[in-house]
Structure formats: C-alpha cells, structure tokens
XYZ file of C-alpha atoms in Angstrom:
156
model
C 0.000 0.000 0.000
C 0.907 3.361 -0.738
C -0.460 6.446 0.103
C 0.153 10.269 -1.131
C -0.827 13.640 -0.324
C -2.104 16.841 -2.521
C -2.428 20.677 -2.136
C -4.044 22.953 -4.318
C -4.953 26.724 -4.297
C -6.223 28.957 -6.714
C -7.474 32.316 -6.540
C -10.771 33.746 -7.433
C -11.320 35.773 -10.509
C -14.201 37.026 -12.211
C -15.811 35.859 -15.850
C -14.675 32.141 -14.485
C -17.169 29.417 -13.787
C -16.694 27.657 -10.443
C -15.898 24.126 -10.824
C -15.548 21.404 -8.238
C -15.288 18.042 -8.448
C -16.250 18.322 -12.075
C -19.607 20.596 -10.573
C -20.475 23.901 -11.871
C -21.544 25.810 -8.515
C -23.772 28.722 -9.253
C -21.401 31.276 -7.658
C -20.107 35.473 -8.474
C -16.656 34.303 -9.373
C -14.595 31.463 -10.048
C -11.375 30.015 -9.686
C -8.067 31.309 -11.745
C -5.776 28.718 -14.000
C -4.440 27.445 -17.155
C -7.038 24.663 -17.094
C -10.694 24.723 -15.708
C -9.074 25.466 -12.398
C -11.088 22.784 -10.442
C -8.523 23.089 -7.038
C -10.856 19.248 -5.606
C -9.496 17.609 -8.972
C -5.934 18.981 -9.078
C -5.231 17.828 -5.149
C -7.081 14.326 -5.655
C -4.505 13.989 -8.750
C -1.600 15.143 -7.052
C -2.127 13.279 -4.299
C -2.481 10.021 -6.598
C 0.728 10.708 -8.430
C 2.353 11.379 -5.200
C 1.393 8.080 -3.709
C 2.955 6.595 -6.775
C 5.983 8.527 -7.003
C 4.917 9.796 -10.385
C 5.662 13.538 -9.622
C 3.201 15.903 -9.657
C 0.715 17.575 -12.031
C 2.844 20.281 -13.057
C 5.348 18.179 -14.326
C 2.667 16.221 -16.143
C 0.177 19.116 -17.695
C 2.739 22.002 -17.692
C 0.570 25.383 -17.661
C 3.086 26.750 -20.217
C 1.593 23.850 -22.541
C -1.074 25.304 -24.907
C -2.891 21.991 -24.767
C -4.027 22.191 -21.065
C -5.141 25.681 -21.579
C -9.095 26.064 -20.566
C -9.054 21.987 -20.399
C -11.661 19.778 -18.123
C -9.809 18.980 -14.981
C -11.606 15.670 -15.077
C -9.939 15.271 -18.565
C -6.787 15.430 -16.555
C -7.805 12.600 -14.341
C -8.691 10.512 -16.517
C -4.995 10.412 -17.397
C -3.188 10.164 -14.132
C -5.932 7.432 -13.599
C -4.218 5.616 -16.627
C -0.965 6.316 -15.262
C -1.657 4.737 -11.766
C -3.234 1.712 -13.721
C 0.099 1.379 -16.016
C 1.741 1.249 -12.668
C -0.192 -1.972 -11.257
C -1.536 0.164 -8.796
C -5.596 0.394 -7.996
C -7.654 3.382 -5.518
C -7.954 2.125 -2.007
C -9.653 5.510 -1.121
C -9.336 9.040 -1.407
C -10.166 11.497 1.594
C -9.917 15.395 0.563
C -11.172 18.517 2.181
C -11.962 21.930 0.489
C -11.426 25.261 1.904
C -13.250 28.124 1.195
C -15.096 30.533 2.984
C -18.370 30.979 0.274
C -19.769 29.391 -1.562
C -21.557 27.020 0.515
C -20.542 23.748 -0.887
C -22.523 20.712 1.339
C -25.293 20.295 -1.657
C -22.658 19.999 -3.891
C -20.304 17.208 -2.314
C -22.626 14.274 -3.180
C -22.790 14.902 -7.379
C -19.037 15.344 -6.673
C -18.243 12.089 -4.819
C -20.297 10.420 -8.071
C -18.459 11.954 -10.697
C -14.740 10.879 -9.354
C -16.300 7.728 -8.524
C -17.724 7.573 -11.996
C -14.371 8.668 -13.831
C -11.935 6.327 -11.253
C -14.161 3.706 -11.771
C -14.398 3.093 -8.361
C -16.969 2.872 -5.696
C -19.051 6.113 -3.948
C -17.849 4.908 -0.671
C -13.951 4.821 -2.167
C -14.223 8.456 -1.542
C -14.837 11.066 1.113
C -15.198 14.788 0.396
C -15.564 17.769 3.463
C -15.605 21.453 2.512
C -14.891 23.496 5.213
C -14.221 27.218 6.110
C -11.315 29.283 7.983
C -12.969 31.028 10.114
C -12.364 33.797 8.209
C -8.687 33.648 8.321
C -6.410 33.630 5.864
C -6.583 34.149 1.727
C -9.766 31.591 2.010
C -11.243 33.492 4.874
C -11.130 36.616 2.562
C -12.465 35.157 -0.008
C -9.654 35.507 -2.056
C -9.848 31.965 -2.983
C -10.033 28.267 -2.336
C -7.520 25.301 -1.503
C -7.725 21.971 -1.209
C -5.886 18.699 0.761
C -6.307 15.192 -0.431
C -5.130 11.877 0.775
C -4.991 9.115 -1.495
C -4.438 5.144 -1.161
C -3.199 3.234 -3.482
C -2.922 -0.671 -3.254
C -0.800 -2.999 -5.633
C-alpha cells in the first residue's frame, strides 16, 4: 500500500465558472488557472501521483503547454488514472477537504463524490469529500480563494 498527499490553491477571478469536483456551482466568481481550475481535482490527482511517485501535475500538464489551456480537470484525471493503472496500482480511497469561505458547498459534495467515482471507476464509498471554512482567516477566509488537501491510497 501506498499512500500520497495533494495541495491545491487557486485564486478567485471574475468571468470564471466555479468548478468542483467536475460541478459547476452557481457562484459570483470562479477560480483562476491554465485549465478549468477545479482546485478538488488537481489535489485528488496530485495526491495520486504522489502516492505513486509519479511527480506531480505540473510536471505532467505544464501550464506553459497550450494543450491544457481552458481543459476539463476531469480530462486530466482521466490520465493520471491511466498512469496509476500502467503502474499496477488500484484506488484504495481518497479522503480530501476543500477550503473556502463561500460558496456554501454541502449540496454539492454528493454529485461530486459520483463523478470521481464515476471517472476512477471506483466505488461512492472509495471516496470522502468535506468542505470546510477558515474562520475567516487567511486568503480563504477573505475570499480571495479556495484550496484543497487530499489523501490518497493506493494498493498494488
């Protein structure tokens, strides 16, 4: 077994859709990026790659690559999901956590938890998703934009 661990941020910005966990949340602004910006997807695939010493996403989608630009996050997945197969390796579970101070993200978490279930090809109850806030402090707690931790376990 094997397990990894991702971070993501991204800032708000306006004229962006906010997308979670492959959800579009009604919301006034959205998250900053090369790619769709979807900070649940980019920590759930860092924290894959990490658990299978495969580097991390930057190394794999580059935002200086014209390719990735404005491209589904899930897209992305899909592709570290190949990777981790090509390495033997299958999802034991995946636990992540979102930060942000607004939106309000609780009726969004269970459409979430089916479409990475749906992509991974694993089960609903393979993954666990919490959004929480900071209380106000920090970049999240001024709404200046969201992060997100992921653990991820991988068996052989």
């Amino acid at each position: 077994m094997r397990i990894g661990m991702g971070y993501d941020v991204h800032a708000f910005g306006r004229e962006r859709k906010l997308i979670l966990g492959g959800v579009t949340i009604p919301y006034e602004k959205g998250l900053l990026g090369h790619s769709d910006a979807d900070v649940l997807i980019h920590g759930i695939m860092d924290s894959l790659l990490g658990a299978a010493a495969l580097g991390d996403i930057g190394q794999h989608f580059p935002d200086t690559d014209p390719q990735y630009k404005g491209i589904s996050s899930m897209e992305l997945l899909k592709q570290v999901m190949n990777l981790i197969e090509q390495q033997g390796y299958e999802i034991g579970n995946i636990d992540a956590t979102i930060a942000a101070q607004k939106p309000k993200l609780a009726p969004y978490i269970e459409e979430m938890r089916e479409n990475i279930a749906d992509l991974l090809k694993i089960s609903k109850n393979q993954i666990n998703i919490k959004a929480t806030t900071t209380e106000r402090l920090g970049f999240v707690g001024r709404e200046e934009g969201i992060s997100s931790y992921c653990i991820s376990l991988l068996k052989s």
